[in-house]
Coordinates of N, CA and C in Angstrom, one line a residue:
X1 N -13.9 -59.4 17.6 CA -13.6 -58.8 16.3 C -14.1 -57.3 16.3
X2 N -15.1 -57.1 16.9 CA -16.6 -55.8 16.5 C -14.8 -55.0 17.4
X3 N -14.7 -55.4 18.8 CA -14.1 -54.9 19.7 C -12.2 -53.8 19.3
X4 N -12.1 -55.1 18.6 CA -10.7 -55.0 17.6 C -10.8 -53.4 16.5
X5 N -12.1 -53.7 15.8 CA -11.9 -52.8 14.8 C -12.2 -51.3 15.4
X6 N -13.4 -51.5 16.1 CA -13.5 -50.1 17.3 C -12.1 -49.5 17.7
X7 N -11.0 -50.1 18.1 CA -10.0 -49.5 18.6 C -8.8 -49.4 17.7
X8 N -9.0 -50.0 16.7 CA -7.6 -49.6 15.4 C -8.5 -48.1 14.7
X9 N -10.3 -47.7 14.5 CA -10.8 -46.6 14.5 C -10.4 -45.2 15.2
X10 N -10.6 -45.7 16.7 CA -10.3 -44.9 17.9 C -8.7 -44.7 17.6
X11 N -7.7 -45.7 17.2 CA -6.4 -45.1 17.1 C -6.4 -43.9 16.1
X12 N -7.1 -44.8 14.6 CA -6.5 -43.7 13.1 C -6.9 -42.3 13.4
X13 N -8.8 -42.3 14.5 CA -8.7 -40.6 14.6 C -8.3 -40.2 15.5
X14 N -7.4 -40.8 16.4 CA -6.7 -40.1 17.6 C -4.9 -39.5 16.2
X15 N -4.6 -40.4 15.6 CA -3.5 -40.0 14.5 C -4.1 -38.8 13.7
X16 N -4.9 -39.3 13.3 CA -5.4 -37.6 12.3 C -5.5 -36.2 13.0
X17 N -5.9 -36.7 14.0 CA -6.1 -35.2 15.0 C -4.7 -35.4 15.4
X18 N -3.7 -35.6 15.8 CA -2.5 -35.1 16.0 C -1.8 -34.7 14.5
X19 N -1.9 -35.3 13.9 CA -1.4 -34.9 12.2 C -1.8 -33.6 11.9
X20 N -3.4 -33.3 11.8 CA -4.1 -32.5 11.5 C -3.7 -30.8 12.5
X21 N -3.5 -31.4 13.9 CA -3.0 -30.4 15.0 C -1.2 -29.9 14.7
X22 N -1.2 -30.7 14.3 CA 0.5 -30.5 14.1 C 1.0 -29.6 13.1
X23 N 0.4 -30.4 11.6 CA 0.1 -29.3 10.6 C -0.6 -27.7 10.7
X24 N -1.2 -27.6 11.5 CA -1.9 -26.4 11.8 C -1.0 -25.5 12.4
X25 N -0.3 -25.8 13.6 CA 0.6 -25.3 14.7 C 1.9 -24.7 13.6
X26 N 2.4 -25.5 12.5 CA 3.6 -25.3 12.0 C 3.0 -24.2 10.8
X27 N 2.0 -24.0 10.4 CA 1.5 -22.9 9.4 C 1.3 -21.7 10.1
X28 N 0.7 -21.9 11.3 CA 0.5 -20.4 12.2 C 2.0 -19.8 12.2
X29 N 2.8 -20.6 12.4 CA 4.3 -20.1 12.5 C 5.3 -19.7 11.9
X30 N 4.9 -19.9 10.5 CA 5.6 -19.9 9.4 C 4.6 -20.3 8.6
X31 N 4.6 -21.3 8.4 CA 4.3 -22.4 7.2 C 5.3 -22.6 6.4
X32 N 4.7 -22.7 5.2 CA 5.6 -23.1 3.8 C 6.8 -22.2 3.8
X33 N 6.3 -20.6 3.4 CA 7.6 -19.8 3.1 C 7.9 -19.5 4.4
X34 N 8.4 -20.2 5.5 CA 8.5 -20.0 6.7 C 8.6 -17.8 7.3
X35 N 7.6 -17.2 6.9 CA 7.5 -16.2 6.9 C 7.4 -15.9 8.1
X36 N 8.7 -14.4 8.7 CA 8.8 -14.0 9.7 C 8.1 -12.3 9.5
X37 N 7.5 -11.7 10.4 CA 6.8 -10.4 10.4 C 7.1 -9.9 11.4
X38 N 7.7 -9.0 11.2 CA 7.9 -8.1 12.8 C 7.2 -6.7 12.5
X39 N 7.2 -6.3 13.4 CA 6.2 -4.6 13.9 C 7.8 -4.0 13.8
X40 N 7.5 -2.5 13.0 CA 8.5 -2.1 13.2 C 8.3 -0.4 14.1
X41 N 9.0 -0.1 14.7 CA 8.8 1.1 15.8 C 8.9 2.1 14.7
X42 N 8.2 3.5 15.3 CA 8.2 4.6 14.4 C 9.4 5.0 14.2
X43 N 10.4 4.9 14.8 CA 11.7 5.4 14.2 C 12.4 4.6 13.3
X44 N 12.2 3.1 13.7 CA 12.2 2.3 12.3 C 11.6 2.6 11.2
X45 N 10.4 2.8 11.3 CA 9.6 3.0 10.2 C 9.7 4.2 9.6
X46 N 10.6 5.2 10.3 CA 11.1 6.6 9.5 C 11.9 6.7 8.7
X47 N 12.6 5.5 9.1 CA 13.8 5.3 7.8 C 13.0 5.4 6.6
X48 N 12.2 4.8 6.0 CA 12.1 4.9 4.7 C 10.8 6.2 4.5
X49 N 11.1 7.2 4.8 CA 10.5 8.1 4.8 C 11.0 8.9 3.6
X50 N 12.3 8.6 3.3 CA 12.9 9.1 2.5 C 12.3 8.4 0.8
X51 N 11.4 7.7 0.9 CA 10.3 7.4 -0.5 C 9.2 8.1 -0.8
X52 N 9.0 9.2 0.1 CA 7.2 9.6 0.4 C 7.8 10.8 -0.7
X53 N 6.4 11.1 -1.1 CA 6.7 11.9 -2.0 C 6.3 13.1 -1.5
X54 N 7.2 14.2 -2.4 CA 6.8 15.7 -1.3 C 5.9 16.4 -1.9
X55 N 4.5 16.4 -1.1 CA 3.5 17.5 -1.0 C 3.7 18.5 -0.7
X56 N 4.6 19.2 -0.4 CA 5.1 20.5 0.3 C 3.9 21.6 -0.6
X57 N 4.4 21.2 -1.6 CA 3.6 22.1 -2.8 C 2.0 22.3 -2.8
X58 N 1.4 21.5 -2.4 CA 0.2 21.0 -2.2 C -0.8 21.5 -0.9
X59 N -1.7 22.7 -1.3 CA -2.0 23.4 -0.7 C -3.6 23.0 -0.8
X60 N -4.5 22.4 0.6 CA -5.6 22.4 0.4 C -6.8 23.8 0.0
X61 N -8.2 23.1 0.0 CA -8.8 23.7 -0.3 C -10.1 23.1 -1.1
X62 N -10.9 23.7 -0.4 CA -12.2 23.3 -0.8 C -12.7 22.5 -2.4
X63 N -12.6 21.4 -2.4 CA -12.8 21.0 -3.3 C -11.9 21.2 -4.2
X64 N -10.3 20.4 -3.0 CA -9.5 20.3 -3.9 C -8.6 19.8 -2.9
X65 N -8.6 18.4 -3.3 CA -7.3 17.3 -2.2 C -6.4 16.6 -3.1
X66 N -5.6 15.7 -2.1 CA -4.4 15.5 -2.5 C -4.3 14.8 -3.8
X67 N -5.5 14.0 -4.0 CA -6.1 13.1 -4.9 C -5.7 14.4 -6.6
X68 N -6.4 15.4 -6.4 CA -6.5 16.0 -7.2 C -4.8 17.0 -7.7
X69 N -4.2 16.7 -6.4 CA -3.0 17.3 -6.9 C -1.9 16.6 -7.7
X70 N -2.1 15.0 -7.2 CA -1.5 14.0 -7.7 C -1.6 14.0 -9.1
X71 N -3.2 13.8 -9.6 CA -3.4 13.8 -10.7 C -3.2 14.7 -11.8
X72 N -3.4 15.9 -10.9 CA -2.5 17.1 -12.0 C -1.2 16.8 -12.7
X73 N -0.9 16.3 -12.4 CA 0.9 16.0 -12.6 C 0.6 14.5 -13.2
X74 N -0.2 14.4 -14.1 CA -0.4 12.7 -14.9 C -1.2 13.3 -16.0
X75 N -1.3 12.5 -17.0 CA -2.2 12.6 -18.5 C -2.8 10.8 -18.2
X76 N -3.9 11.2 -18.2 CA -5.2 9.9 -18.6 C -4.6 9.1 -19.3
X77 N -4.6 7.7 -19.5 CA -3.9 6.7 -20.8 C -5.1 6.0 -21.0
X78 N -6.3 5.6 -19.8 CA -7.5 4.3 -20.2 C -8.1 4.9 -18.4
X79 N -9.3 4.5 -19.1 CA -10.1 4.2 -18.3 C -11.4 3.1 -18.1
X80 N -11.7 2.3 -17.2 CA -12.1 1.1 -17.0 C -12.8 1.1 -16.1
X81 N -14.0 0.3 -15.7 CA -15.0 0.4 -14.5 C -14.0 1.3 -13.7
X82 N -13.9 1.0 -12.5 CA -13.3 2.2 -11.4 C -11.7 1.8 -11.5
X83 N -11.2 1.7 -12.4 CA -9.9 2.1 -12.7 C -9.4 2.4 -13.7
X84 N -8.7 3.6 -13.2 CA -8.2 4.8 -14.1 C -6.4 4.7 -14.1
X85 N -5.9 4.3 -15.6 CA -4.7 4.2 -15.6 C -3.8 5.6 -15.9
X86 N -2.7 6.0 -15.4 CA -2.3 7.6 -15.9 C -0.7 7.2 -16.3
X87 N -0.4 8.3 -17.2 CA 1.2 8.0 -17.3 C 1.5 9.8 -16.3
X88 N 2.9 9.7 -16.3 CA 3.4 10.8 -15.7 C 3.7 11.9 -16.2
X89 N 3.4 13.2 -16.1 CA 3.9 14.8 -16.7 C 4.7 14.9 -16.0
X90 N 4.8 15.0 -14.5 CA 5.6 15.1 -13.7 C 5.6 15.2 -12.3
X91 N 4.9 13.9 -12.2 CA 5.4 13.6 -11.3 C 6.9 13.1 -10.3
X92 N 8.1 12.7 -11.4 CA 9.1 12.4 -10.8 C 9.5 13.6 -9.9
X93 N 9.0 14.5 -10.3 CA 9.8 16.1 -9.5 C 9.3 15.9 -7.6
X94 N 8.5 15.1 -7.9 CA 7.9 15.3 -6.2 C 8.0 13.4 -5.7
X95 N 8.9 13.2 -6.1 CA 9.3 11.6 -5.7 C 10.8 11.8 -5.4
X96 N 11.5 12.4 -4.9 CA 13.0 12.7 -4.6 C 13.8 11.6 -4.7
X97 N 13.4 10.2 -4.5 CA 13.7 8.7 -4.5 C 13.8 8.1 -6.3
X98 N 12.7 8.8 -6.9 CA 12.6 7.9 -8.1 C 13.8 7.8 -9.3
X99 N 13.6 6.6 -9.7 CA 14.5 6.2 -10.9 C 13.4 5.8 -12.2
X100 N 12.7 5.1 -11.9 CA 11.9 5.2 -12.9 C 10.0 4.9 -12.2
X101 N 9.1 5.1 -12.8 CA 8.1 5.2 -12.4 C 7.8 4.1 -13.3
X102 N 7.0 3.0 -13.0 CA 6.4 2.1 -13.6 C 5.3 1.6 -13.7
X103 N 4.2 2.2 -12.8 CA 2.3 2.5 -12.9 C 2.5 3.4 -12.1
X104 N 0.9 4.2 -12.8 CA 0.4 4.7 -11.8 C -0.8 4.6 -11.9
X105 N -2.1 4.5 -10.9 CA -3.4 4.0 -11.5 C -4.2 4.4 -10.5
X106 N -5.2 4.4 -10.4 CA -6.2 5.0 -9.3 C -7.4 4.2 -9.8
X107 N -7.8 3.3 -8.4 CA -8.8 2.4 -8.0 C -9.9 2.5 -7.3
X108 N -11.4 3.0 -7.4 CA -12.2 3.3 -6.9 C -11.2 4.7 -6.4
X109 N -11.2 5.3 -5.2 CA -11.3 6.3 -4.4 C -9.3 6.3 -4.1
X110 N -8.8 5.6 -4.4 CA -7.6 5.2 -3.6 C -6.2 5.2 -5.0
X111 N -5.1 6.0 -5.5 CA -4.3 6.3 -6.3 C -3.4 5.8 -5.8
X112 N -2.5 5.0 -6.5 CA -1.1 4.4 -6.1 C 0.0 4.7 -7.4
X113 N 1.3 5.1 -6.9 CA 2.2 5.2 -7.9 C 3.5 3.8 -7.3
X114 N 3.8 3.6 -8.5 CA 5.1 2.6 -8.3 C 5.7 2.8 -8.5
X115 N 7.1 2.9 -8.3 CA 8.2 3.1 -8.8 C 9.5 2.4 -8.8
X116 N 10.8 2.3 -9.4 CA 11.8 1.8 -8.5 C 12.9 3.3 -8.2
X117 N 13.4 2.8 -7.1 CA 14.0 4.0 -6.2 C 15.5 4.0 -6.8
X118 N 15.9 4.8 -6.8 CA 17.5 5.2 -7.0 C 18.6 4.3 -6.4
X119 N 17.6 3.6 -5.6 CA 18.7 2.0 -4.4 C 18.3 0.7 -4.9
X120 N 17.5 1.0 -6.4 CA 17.2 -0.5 -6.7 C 16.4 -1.3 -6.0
X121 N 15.6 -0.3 -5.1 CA 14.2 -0.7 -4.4 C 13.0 -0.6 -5.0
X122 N 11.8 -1.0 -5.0 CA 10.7 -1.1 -5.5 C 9.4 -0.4 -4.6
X123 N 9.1 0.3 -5.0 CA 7.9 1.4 -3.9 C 6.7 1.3 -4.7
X124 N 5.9 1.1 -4.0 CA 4.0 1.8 -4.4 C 4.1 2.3 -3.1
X125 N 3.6 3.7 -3.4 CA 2.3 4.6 -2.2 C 1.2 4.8 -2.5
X126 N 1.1 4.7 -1.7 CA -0.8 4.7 -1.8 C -1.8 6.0 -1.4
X127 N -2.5 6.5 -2.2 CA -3.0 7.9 -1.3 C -4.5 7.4 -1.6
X128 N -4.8 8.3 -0.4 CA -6.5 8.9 -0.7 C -6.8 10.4 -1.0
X129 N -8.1 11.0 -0.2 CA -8.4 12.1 -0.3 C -6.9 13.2 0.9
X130 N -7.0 12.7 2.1 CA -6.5 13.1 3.2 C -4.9 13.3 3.0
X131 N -4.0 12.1 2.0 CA -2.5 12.2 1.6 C -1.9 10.4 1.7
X132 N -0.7 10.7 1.7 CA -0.4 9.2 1.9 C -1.1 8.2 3.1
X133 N -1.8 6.8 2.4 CA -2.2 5.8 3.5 C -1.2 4.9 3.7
X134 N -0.2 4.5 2.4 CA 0.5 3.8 2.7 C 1.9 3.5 2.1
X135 N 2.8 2.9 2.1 CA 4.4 3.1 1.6 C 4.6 1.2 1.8
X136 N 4.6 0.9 0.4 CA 5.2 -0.6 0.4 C 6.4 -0.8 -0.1
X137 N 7.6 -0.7 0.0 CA 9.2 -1.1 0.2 C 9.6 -2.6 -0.3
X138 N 10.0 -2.9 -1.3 CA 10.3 -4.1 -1.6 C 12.1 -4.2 -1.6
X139 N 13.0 -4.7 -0.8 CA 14.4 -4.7 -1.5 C 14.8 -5.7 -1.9
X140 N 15.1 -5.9 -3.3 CA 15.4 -7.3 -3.6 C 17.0 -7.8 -3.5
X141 N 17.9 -6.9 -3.2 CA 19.0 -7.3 -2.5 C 19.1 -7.9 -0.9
X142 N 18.3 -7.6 -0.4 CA 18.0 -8.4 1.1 C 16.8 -9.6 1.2
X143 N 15.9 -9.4 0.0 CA 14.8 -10.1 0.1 C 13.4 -9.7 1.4
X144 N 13.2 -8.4 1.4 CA 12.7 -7.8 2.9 C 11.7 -6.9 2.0
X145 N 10.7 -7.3 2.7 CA 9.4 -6.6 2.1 C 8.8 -5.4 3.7
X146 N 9.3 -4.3 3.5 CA 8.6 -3.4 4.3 C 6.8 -2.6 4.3
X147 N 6.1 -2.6 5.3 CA 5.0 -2.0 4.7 C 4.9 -0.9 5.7
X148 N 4.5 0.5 5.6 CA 4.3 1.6 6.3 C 3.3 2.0 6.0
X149 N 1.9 1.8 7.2 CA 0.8 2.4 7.4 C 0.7 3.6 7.6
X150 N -0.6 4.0 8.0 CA -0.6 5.6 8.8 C -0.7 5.1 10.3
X151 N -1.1 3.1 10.3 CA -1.4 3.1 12.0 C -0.7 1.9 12.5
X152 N 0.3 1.8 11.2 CA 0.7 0.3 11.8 C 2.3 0.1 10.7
X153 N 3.0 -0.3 11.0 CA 4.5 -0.9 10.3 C 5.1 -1.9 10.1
X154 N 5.5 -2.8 9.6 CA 6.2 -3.9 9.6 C 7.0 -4.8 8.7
X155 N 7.7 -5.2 8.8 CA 8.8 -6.1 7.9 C 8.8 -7.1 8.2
X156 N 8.8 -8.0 6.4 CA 9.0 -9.0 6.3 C 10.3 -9.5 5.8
X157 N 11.1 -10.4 6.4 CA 12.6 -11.2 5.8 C 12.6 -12.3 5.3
X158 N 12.6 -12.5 4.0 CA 12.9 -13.7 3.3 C 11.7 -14.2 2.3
X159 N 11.3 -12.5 2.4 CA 9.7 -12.2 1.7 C 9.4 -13.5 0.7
X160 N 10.4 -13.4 -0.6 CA 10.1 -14.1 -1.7 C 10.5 -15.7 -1.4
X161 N 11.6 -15.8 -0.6 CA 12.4 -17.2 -0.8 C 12.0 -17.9 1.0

């Protein structure tokens, strides 16, 4: 009997560890929203260059960065431990893409504008002191969530669904 129950044990955790291993394997790969990520090459990633907004205008100087040029072009609305919410003066003039702007906010050290694009796309950039760190691309006619670093690129297909 002692012998019997010992090995229907030795079965159930030899089952859970294949269950448990199995489940693991199929989340690294997907999981649930079976989520695909690919790296996208810089010339991929140039395509949506046409969102970044143009600093052309924007001339450094000592104690005075990009941070500060952005914000020129906003009026204050609230302010809150380290975040600072702004509406726009005008900034659409230096977003070539925009249709409408829909936040803009600046978090600790780091300002991001949202907007939706003239293609019914959805964009936040992101800046710091130095200029753009980052470009998030949402298209909700393909379902494709693009992200553009300063050191890295990549898309996702079937982002939401």
């Amino acid at each position: 009997m002692k012998k019997r129950t010992v090995t229907l044990a030795v079965i159930l955790i030899i089952f859970l560890a294949v269950f448990l291993l199995t489940g693991k394997q199929s989340q690294l790969s997907g999981g649930m929203n079976n989520v695909k990520q690919k790296d996208l090459t810089a010339r991929q990633a140039n395509e949506y260059s046409k969102y970044d907004a143009d600093l052309s205008g924007f001339l450094p100087a000592e104690n005075y960065t990009v941070l500060d040029f952005l914000v020129e072009k906003t009026e204050l609305l609230q302010e809150e431990n380290n975040i600072t919410i702004y509406k726009s003066v005008s900034l659409e003039k230096i977003l070539p893409m925009c249709s409408e702007i829909t936040e803009i906010c600046k978090i600790n050290s780091q300002f991001y504008i949202s907007f939706t694009a003239t293609d019914s796309n959805y964009i936040t950039l992101t800046f710091d002191e130095q200029g753009m760190i980052s470009k998030d691309v949402y298209s909700p006619d393909t379902d494709t969530y693009v992200m553009v670093h300063r050191d890295y690129a990549y898309m996702i297909k079937d982002f939401r669904y």
